[in-house]
Amino acid sequence: MLPAEDQPATTRRRDAAATRQLLLDAARRRFARNGYAATTVREIADQAGVNVALISRYFVSKEGLFEACLMGAADELDRVVQKDYSIDAVAASMARHLAGPSADWQAQQVLMLLRSSGDEQADRIRHAKLRFLAERMATAGGWYPGHPEEETLLLRAQVALAAALGLAILRTSAVLEPLASADQEALTEPLRAVMGALLTPQA
Amino acid sequence: MLPAEDQPATTRRRDAAATRQLLLDAARRRFARNGYAATTVREIADQAGVNVALISRYFVSKEGLFEACLMGAADELDRVVQKDYSIDAVAASMARHLAGPSADWQAQQVLMLLRSSGDEQADRIRHAKLRFLAERMATAGGWYPGHPEEETLLLRAQVALAAALGLAILRTSAVLEPLASADQEALTEPLRAVMGALLTPQA
DNA sequence: GAACCAAGTCAACGATTGTTTACGTCACAT
DNA sequence: ATGTGACGTAAACAATCGTTGACTTGGTTC
């Protein structure tokens, strides 16, 4: 239960920022995999090796902890699709975040976009980030505000985003093989096919 | 199912099969939209307009009710992808089930495939159905057991399935516009693009 | 060393969860 | 009409949930 405690005589315990981070990591893992309602604060605290009461102390409430996880994920996900990405670059980035090195950690951030606590503010953050990601992906396909086919391009980008999100779920929640254990390389090709088919500007 | 239909002020209550169905419908709606853990048996009973205790009577437990919903959905979903469907037919069927007439009801069945109660047997049913759907979709792309590129084709079909499932989530859980209110016609085109790109046999 | 305060612990709170038990009540066969 | 059994109701059960307040511990500062 206790995390690696290999600092013999120095710090490690009694460090507010460190335990806060332990709680965030444990909570994100649980929230991403099992959802908000199915996750108990005692589970989180145990996994973090920390007392339950510290959740209320550092994050006010379970919802506060969830929101903190979501905001952290939202910040991190800005890096998934850069402004100047090509369509292939979008596909490559998706594959890297879903199956690359440190994929567990990255996939958790992605899954947070699909978890809801019922809290309005958290839902707003989630919704805004999904919308942002879709627009970034649409941009790779020539979309811009005021484009003559603005809505169609955005719709197609949202379908592409849906594919990536559904992929994250099928790999973790359900464990569909061979998808679940497909590595980054194996995932890049079909993702490139999807992104190309959906985002490539029509003739 | 058999007895007198709509007596205005008299019967209607005291019909075991009917209330059982009321519970199933209410439960499927809640489970599909909010997940298993976030749904309480009292919510279900209230929405069905029946007493809470009847859940235990007719379905043994909350998990029993969930499993009944899932099995019903699994049976229904066999119709989504028929054996002899072409790639375009798969896309059309997906669009019809997600946005066609009676889409609410159909989409709920789809979402049940993504909801987990933690129960092993339910998870097996869910997993088997997902695998079945992916194989059916792969079949539309020329896949068959023993195919030289069997794993690759199946992987691509699973990505296609992920796209359809992700679409169901983004339309209901998150409510991303214009995707959420896109009708069947508007959804057919991008879905055809996805299915075509993923399932079409390579040169 | 004493004082002080943040960090962490412990036990309990009220509320809500799924489930059960004992009790009404309506339909139907005799 | 009258039991009789299935259908439905109401109240309560134990367990668990998130949260709180009083307490102890350990590090830092005079």
Coordinates of C-alpha atoms (C1' of nucleotides) in Angstrom, one line a residue:
Chain A
M1 CA 0.0 0.0 0.0
L2 CA 2.8 2.4 0.9
P3 CA 4.5 3.9 -2.1
A4 CA 8.3 3.6 -2.5
E5 CA 9.7 5.0 0.6
D6 CA 13.4 4.9 -0.1
Q7 CA 14.4 8.2 1.3
P8 CA 16.0 6.9 4.5
A9 CA 16.3 9.9 6.7
T10 CA 15.2 12.9 4.8
T11 CA 11.9 14.3 3.6
R12 CA 9.1 12.4 1.8
R13 CA 6.5 12.4 4.5
R14 CA 5.0 15.7 5.6
D15 CA 5.2 17.3 2.2
A16 CA 1.9 18.9 1.2
A17 CA 2.7 19.3 -2.5
A18 CA 3.9 15.7 -2.8
T19 CA 0.9 14.2 -1.2
R20 CA -1.4 16.4 -3.2
Q21 CA 0.2 15.0 -6.3
L22 CA -0.1 11.5 -5.0
L23 CA -3.8 12.0 -4.6
L24 CA -4.1 13.5 -8.1
D25 CA -2.3 10.6 -9.7
A26 CA -4.3 8.0 -7.8
A27 CA -7.6 9.8 -8.5
R28 CA -6.9 10.2 -12.2
R29 CA -6.1 6.5 -12.6
R30 CA -9.3 5.5 -10.8
F31 CA -11.6 8.1 -12.4
A32 CA -10.3 7.3 -15.9
R33 CA -10.7 3.6 -15.6
N34 CA -13.9 3.2 -13.5
G35 CA -15.6 6.5 -13.8
Y36 CA -16.6 9.1 -11.1
A37 CA -19.5 7.4 -9.3
A38 CA -17.8 4.0 -9.2
T39 CA -14.7 5.4 -7.5
T40 CA -14.7 5.9 -3.7
V41 CA -12.6 8.4 -1.9
R42 CA -11.2 5.7 0.3
E43 CA -10.0 3.7 -2.7
I44 CA -8.2 6.8 -3.9
A45 CA -6.7 7.5 -0.6
D46 CA -5.5 3.9 -0.1
Q47 CA -3.9 3.8 -3.5
A48 CA -2.1 7.0 -2.8
G49 CA -1.0 5.7 0.6
V50 CA -2.6 8.7 2.3
N51 CA -5.4 9.4 4.8
V52 CA -8.9 9.9 3.4
A53 CA -9.4 13.2 5.2
L54 CA -6.7 14.8 3.2
I55 CA -8.9 14.8 0.1
S56 CA -11.3 17.2 1.7
R57 CA -8.4 19.2 3.0
Y58 CA -6.6 19.7 -0.3
F59 CA -9.5 19.5 -2.8
V60 CA -12.5 20.5 -0.6
S61 CA -14.5 17.5 -1.9
K62 CA -14.5 14.5 -4.2
E63 CA -15.9 16.7 -6.9
G64 CA -13.1 19.2 -6.3
L65 CA -10.6 16.4 -6.7
F66 CA -12.3 15.3 -9.9
E67 CA -12.3 18.8 -11.3
A68 CA -8.6 19.2 -10.5
C69 CA -7.9 15.9 -12.3
L70 CA -9.9 17.1 -15.3
M71 CA -8.2 20.5 -15.5
G72 CA -4.8 18.8 -15.3
A73 CA -5.9 16.5 -18.2
A74 CA -7.2 19.4 -20.1
D75 CA -4.0 21.3 -19.9
E76 CA -2.0 18.3 -20.9
L77 CA -4.3 17.5 -23.9
D78 CA -3.5 20.8 -25.5
R79 CA -0.3 19.2 -26.6
V80 CA -2.0 16.4 -28.5
V81 CA -2.9 18.3 -31.5
Q82 CA -0.7 21.3 -32.4
K83 CA -1.8 24.2 -34.5
D84 CA 0.3 23.5 -37.5
Y85 CA -0.1 19.7 -37.6
S86 CA -0.7 18.0 -40.9
I87 CA -3.3 15.3 -41.2
D88 CA -0.7 12.6 -40.9
A89 CA 0.9 14.4 -37.9
V90 CA -2.5 14.3 -36.2
A91 CA -2.8 10.6 -36.7
A92 CA 0.8 10.0 -35.5
S93 CA 0.2 12.1 -32.4
M94 CA -3.0 10.2 -31.6
A95 CA -1.2 6.9 -32.0
R96 CA 1.7 8.1 -29.8
H97 CA -0.6 9.3 -27.0
L98 CA -2.7 6.1 -27.1
A99 CA 0.0 3.5 -27.5
G100 CA 3.4 5.2 -27.3
P101 CA 5.8 5.3 -24.4
S102 CA 4.0 6.5 -21.2
A103 CA 0.7 5.6 -22.9
D104 CA -0.9 4.6 -19.6
W105 CA -0.5 8.1 -18.3
Q106 CA -1.6 9.8 -21.6
A107 CA -4.5 7.5 -22.1
Q108 CA -5.8 8.4 -18.7
Q109 CA -5.9 12.0 -19.6
V110 CA -7.8 11.2 -22.7
L111 CA -10.3 9.1 -20.9
M112 CA -11.0 11.9 -18.4
L113 CA -12.7 13.7 -21.3
L114 CA -15.4 11.0 -21.3
R115 CA -16.0 10.8 -17.6
S116 CA -18.6 13.0 -16.0
S117 CA -19.3 13.8 -12.3
G118 CA -22.5 15.5 -13.0
D119 CA -21.0 18.8 -11.8
E120 CA -21.8 21.6 -14.2
Q121 CA -18.5 23.3 -14.1
A122 CA -16.6 20.1 -14.8
D123 CA -18.9 19.3 -17.7
R124 CA -18.2 22.8 -19.1
I125 CA -14.4 22.2 -19.0
R126 CA -14.9 18.8 -20.6
H127 CA -17.1 20.1 -23.3
A128 CA -14.9 23.0 -24.1
K129 CA -11.8 20.8 -24.4
L130 CA -13.6 18.4 -26.7
R131 CA -14.7 21.2 -28.9
F132 CA -11.2 22.7 -28.9
L133 CA -9.7 19.4 -30.0
A134 CA -12.2 18.9 -32.8
E135 CA -11.5 22.4 -34.1
R136 CA -7.7 21.8 -34.0
M137 CA -8.2 18.6 -36.0
A138 CA -10.5 20.3 -38.4
T139 CA -7.8 23.0 -38.9
A140 CA -5.5 20.3 -40.1
G141 CA -8.1 19.6 -42.8
G142 CA -8.3 23.2 -44.0
W143 CA -11.1 24.3 -41.7
Y144 CA -11.2 27.9 -40.5
P145 CA -14.0 30.1 -39.0
G146 CA -16.1 31.3 -41.9
H147 CA -15.2 28.5 -44.3
P148 CA -18.0 27.9 -46.8
E149 CA -18.3 24.3 -45.6
E150 CA -17.5 25.1 -42.0
E151 CA -20.1 22.9 -40.4
T152 CA -19.4 19.9 -42.6
L153 CA -15.7 20.0 -41.9
L154 CA -16.2 20.4 -38.2
L155 CA -18.7 17.5 -38.2
R156 CA -16.1 15.3 -39.9
A157 CA -13.4 16.3 -37.4
Q158 CA -15.7 15.5 -34.5
V159 CA -16.3 12.0 -36.1
A160 CA -12.5 11.7 -36.2
L161 CA -12.3 12.7 -32.6
A162 CA -14.9 10.2 -31.7
A163 CA -12.8 7.5 -33.3
A164 CA -9.8 8.3 -31.2
L165 CA -11.9 8.5 -28.0
G166 CA -13.7 5.2 -28.8
L167 CA -10.3 3.7 -29.4
A168 CA -9.2 4.7 -25.9
I169 CA -12.2 3.0 -24.4
L170 CA -12.0 -0.2 -26.3
R171 CA -8.4 -0.5 -25.3
T172 CA -9.0 0.0 -21.6
S173 CA -12.6 -0.5 -20.5
A174 CA -13.3 -3.3 -22.8
V175 CA -10.0 -5.1 -23.7
L176 CA -10.6 -5.9 -27.3
E177 CA -7.8 -7.9 -28.9
P178 CA -5.8 -7.3 -31.1
L179 CA -6.7 -3.6 -30.5
A180 CA -5.9 -3.5 -26.8
S181 CA -2.3 -4.6 -27.2
A182 CA -1.6 -3.0 -30.5
D183 CA 1.6 -0.8 -30.3
Q184 CA 2.1 2.7 -31.6
E185 CA 3.3 1.5 -35.0
A186 CA 0.3 -0.8 -35.5
L187 CA -2.1 1.9 -34.5
T188 CA -0.6 4.6 -36.7
E189 CA -1.7 3.1 -40.0
P190 CA -5.4 2.7 -39.3
L191 CA -5.5 6.1 -37.6
R192 CA -3.9 7.7 -40.6
A193 CA -6.6 6.0 -42.8
V194 CA -9.3 7.5 -40.6
M195 CA -7.9 11.0 -40.4
G196 CA -7.1 11.0 -44.0
A197 CA -10.6 9.9 -45.0
L198 CA -12.3 12.4 -42.8
L199 CA -10.1 15.5 -42.8
T200 CA -8.7 15.5 -46.4
P201 CA -10.3 18.5 -48.3
Q202 CA -12.7 17.2 -50.9
A203 CA -12.0 17.7 -54.6
Chain B
M1 CA -47.5 -9.0 -23.4
L2 CA -50.8 -10.7 -24.2
P3 CA -53.4 -9.2 -21.8
A4 CA -55.8 -6.3 -22.6
E5 CA -54.0 -3.3 -23.8
D6 CA -55.2 0.1 -22.6
Q7 CA -58.1 0.0 -20.1
P8 CA -58.4 3.8 -19.3
A9 CA -59.0 3.9 -15.6
T10 CA -59.0 0.3 -14.5
T11 CA -56.3 -2.3 -14.9
R12 CA -52.8 -1.7 -16.3
R13 CA -51.3 -2.0 -12.9
R14 CA -51.0 -5.5 -11.5
D15 CA -49.5 -6.8 -14.8
A16 CA -46.2 -8.5 -14.0
A17 CA -44.8 -8.6 -17.6
A18 CA -45.8 -5.0 -18.2
T19 CA -44.1 -3.6 -15.1
R20 CA -41.1 -5.8 -15.8
Q21 CA -40.8 -4.1 -19.2
L22 CA -41.3 -0.7 -17.6
L23 CA -38.4 -1.4 -15.3
L24 CA -36.2 -2.6 -18.2
D25 CA -36.9 0.5 -20.3
A26 CA -36.3 2.9 -17.4
A27 CA -33.1 1.0 -16.4
R28 CA -31.7 0.9 -19.9
R29 CA -32.2 4.6 -20.3
R30 CA -30.5 5.5 -17.0
F31 CA -27.7 2.9 -17.4
A32 CA -26.9 4.0 -21.0
R33 CA -26.8 7.7 -20.2
N34 CA -25.3 7.8 -16.7
G35 CA -23.6 4.5 -16.3
Y36 CA -24.1 1.7 -13.7
A37 CA -22.7 3.2 -10.5
A38 CA -24.3 6.6 -11.0
T39 CA -27.7 5.1 -11.4
T40 CA -29.7 4.3 -8.2
V41 CA -32.5 1.7 -8.1
R42 CA -34.8 4.3 -6.7
E43 CA -34.3 6.5 -9.8
I44 CA -35.1 3.6 -12.0
A45 CA -38.2 2.7 -10.0
D46 CA -39.4 6.3 -10.0
Q47 CA -38.9 6.7 -13.7
A48 CA -40.8 3.5 -14.3
G49 CA -43.5 4.5 -11.9
V50 CA -43.3 1.4 -9.8
N51 CA -42.1 0.4 -6.4
V52 CA -38.4 -0.1 -5.7
A53 CA -38.8 -3.6 -4.2
L54 CA -40.0 -4.9 -7.5
I55 CA -36.5 -4.7 -8.9
S56 CA -35.3 -7.3 -6.5
R57 CA -38.4 -9.3 -7.1
Y58 CA -38.2 -9.4 -10.9
F59 CA -34.4 -9.2 -11.4
V60 CA -33.0 -10.4 -8.1
S61 CA -30.6 -7.4 -7.8
K62 CA -29.5 -4.2 -9.4
E63 CA -26.8 -6.3 -11.2
G64 CA -29.4 -8.7 -12.4
L65 CA -31.4 -5.8 -13.9
F66 CA -28.3 -4.5 -15.5
E67 CA -27.5 -7.9 -17.0
A68 CA -31.0 -8.2 -18.3
C69 CA -30.7 -4.8 -20.0
L70 CA -27.4 -5.8 -21.5
M71 CA -28.7 -9.1 -22.8
G72 CA -31.6 -7.3 -24.4
A73 CA -29.3 -4.9 -26.0
A74 CA -27.0 -7.6 -27.2
D75 CA -29.8 -9.4 -28.9
E76 CA -31.0 -6.2 -30.5
L77 CA -27.5 -5.3 -31.8
D78 CA -27.2 -8.5 -33.8
R79 CA -29.4 -6.7 -36.4
V80 CA -27.0 -3.7 -36.7
V81 CA -24.5 -5.5 -39.0
Q82 CA -25.9 -8.3 -41.1
K83 CA -23.7 -11.0 -42.5
D84 CA -23.9 -10.0 -46.1
Y85 CA -23.6 -6.2 -45.7
S86 CA -21.3 -4.3 -48.0
I87 CA -19.1 -1.6 -46.6
D88 CA -21.5 1.1 -47.5
A89 CA -24.4 -0.9 -46.0
V90 CA -22.5 -1.0 -42.7
A91 CA -22.0 2.7 -42.8
A92 CA -25.7 3.3 -43.6
S93 CA -26.8 0.9 -40.9
M94 CA -24.6 2.7 -38.3
A95 CA -26.0 6.1 -39.3
R96 CA -29.6 4.7 -39.1
H97 CA -29.1 3.2 -35.6
L98 CA -27.4 6.4 -34.3
A99 CA -29.5 9.1 -35.9
G100 CA -32.4 7.4 -37.7
P101 CA -36.0 7.1 -36.5
S102 CA -36.2 5.7 -33.0
A103 CA -32.5 6.6 -32.6
D104 CA -32.9 7.3 -28.9
W105 CA -33.9 3.7 -28.3
Q106 CA -31.2 2.3 -30.6
A107 CA -28.5 4.5 -29.3
Q108 CA -29.2 3.3 -25.8
Q109 CA -28.6 -0.3 -26.8
V110 CA -25.3 0.8 -28.4
L111 CA -24.2 2.7 -25.2
M112 CA -24.9 -0.4 -23.1
L113 CA -21.8 -1.9 -24.7
L114 CA -19.7 0.7 -23.1
R115 CA -21.2 0.5 -19.6
S116 CA -19.8 -1.9 -17.0
S117 CA -21.1 -2.9 -13.7
G118 CA -18.0 -4.7 -12.6
D119 CA -19.8 -8.0 -12.8
E120 CA -17.8 -10.6 -14.6
Q121 CA -20.6 -12.3 -16.4
A122 CA -22.0 -9.0 -17.7
D123 CA -18.5 -8.0 -18.9
R124 CA -18.2 -11.3 -20.8
I125 CA -21.4 -10.7 -22.6
R126 CA -20.3 -7.1 -23.4
H127 CA -16.9 -8.3 -24.6
A128 CA -18.3 -11.1 -26.7
K129 CA -20.8 -8.8 -28.4
L130 CA -18.1 -6.2 -29.2
R131 CA -15.9 -8.9 -30.7
F132 CA -18.8 -10.2 -32.7
L133 CA -19.6 -6.8 -34.1
A134 CA -16.0 -6.1 -35.0
E135 CA -15.8 -9.5 -36.8
R136 CA -19.0 -8.8 -38.7
M137 CA -17.7 -5.4 -39.9
A138 CA -14.4 -7.0 -40.8
T139 CA -16.3 -9.5 -42.9
A140 CA -17.7 -6.7 -45.0
G141 CA -14.1 -5.9 -45.8
G142 CA -13.2 -9.4 -46.9
W143 CA -12.0 -10.8 -43.6
Y144 CA -12.4 -14.4 -42.8
P145 CA -10.9 -16.8 -40.3
G146 CA -7.5 -17.8 -41.7
H147 CA -7.1 -14.8 -43.9
P148 CA -3.4 -14.0 -44.5
E149 CA -3.9 -10.6 -43.0
E150 CA -6.4 -11.7 -40.5
E151 CA -5.1 -9.7 -37.5
T152 CA -4.7 -6.5 -39.5
L153 CA -8.2 -6.6 -41.0
L154 CA -9.7 -7.3 -37.6
L155 CA -7.7 -4.5 -36.0
R156 CA -9.0 -2.1 -38.6
A157 CA -12.5 -3.2 -38.1
Q158 CA -12.2 -2.7 -34.3
V159 CA -11.0 0.9 -35.0
A160 CA -14.1 1.3 -37.2
L161 CA -16.2 0.0 -34.3
A162 CA -14.5 2.4 -32.0
A163 CA -15.5 5.3 -34.2
A164 CA -19.1 4.3 -34.1
L165 CA -19.1 3.9 -30.3
G166 CA -17.2 7.1 -29.8
L167 CA -19.8 8.8 -31.9
A168 CA -22.6 7.5 -29.7
I169 CA -20.9 8.9 -26.7
L170 CA -20.1 12.3 -28.1
R171 CA -23.7 12.7 -29.2
T172 CA -25.2 11.8 -25.8
S173 CA -22.7 12.1 -22.9
A174 CA -21.0 15.1 -24.2
V175 CA -23.3 17.0 -26.5
L176 CA -20.9 18.2 -29.2
E177 CA -22.5 20.3 -31.9
P178 CA -23.0 20.0 -34.8
L179 CA -22.4 16.3 -34.2
A180 CA -25.1 15.8 -31.6
S181 CA -28.0 17.1 -33.7
A182 CA -26.7 15.7 -37.0
D183 CA -29.4 13.7 -38.7
Q184 CA -29.1 10.3 -40.3
E185 CA -28.3 11.8 -43.7
A186 CA -25.6 14.1 -42.4
L187 CA -24.0 11.2 -40.5
T188 CA -24.0 8.7 -43.4
E189 CA -21.4 10.5 -45.4
P190 CA -18.6 10.7 -42.8
L191 CA -19.4 7.2 -41.6
R192 CA -19.1 5.9 -45.2
A193 CA -15.7 7.7 -45.4
V194 CA -14.5 6.0 -42.2
M195 CA -15.8 2.5 -43.0
G196 CA -14.5 2.8 -46.6
A197 CA -11.0 3.9 -45.4
L198 CA -10.7 1.2 -42.8
L199 CA -12.5 -1.8 -44.3
T200 CA -11.7 -1.6 -48.0
P201 CA -9.3 -4.4 -49.0
Q202 CA -5.9 -3.0 -49.8
A203 CA -4.4 -3.2 -53.3
Chain C
dG1 C1' 14.2 24.0 24.9
dA2 C1' 9.4 26.0 24.3
dA3 C1' 6.1 27.7 21.3
dC4 C1' 3.8 27.4 17.2
dC5 C1' 1.6 25.8 13.2
dA6 C1' 1.0 23.0 9.1
dA7 C1' 0.6 18.0 8.0
dG8 C1' -1.4 13.9 9.1
dT9 C1' -4.5 10.6 11.9
dC10 C1' -8.6 8.9 13.9
dA11 C1' -13.3 8.1 14.8
dA12 C1' -17.5 9.4 14.1
dC13 C1' -21.4 11.9 11.7
dG14 C1' -25.7 12.0 8.7
dA15 C1' -27.1 10.7 4.3
dT16 C1' -27.8 7.5 0.8
dT17 C1' -27.0 3.0 -1.1
dG18 C1' -29.1 -1.9 -2.3
dT19 C1' -31.9 -5.2 -0.3
dT20 C1' -35.4 -7.5 2.6
dT21 C1' -39.3 -8.3 5.5
dA22 C1' -44.1 -8.0 6.7
dC23 C1' -48.1 -6.2 5.3
dG24 C1' -52.2 -4.6 2.0
dT25 C1' -54.9 -5.5 -2.2
dC26 C1' -56.7 -6.7 -6.5
dA27 C1' -57.9 -10.5 -10.0
dC28 C1' -59.7 -14.9 -10.7
dA29 C1' -61.3 -19.8 -10.2
dT30 C1' -64.4 -22.4 -7.6
Chain D
dA1 C1' -69.6 -14.6 -2.3
dT2 C1' -65.1 -16.2 -0.9
dG3 C1' -60.8 -17.8 -0.3
dT4 C1' -56.3 -17.9 -2.6
dG5 C1' -52.2 -16.5 -4.6
dA6 C1' -49.8 -13.3 -7.3
dC7 C1' -48.9 -8.2 -7.5
dG8 C1' -47.8 -4.2 -5.2
dT9 C1' -46.6 -1.1 -1.1
dA10 C1' -44.4 0.7 2.9
dA11 C1' -40.9 0.7 6.3
dA12 C1' -36.9 -0.6 7.8
dC13 C1' -32.4 -3.2 7.5
dA14 C1' -27.2 -3.2 7.5
dA15 C1' -23.6 -1.4 4.8
dT16 C1' -21.2 2.1 2.7
dC17 C1' -20.8 6.7 1.0
dG18 C1' -18.6 11.6 1.4
dT19 C1' -17.5 14.7 4.9
dT20 C1' -16.2 16.8 9.4
dG21 C1' -14.1 17.9 13.9
dA22 C1' -11.0 17.1 17.5
dC23 C1' -6.8 15.2 18.1
dT24 C1' -1.5 13.9 17.5
dT25 C1' 2.8 14.4 15.2
dG26 C1' 6.8 16.5 13.3
dG27 C1' 9.4 20.4 11.6
dT28 C1' 10.6 25.2 12.0
dT29 C1' 11.4 29.5 14.5
dC30 C1' 12.4 32.3 18.3

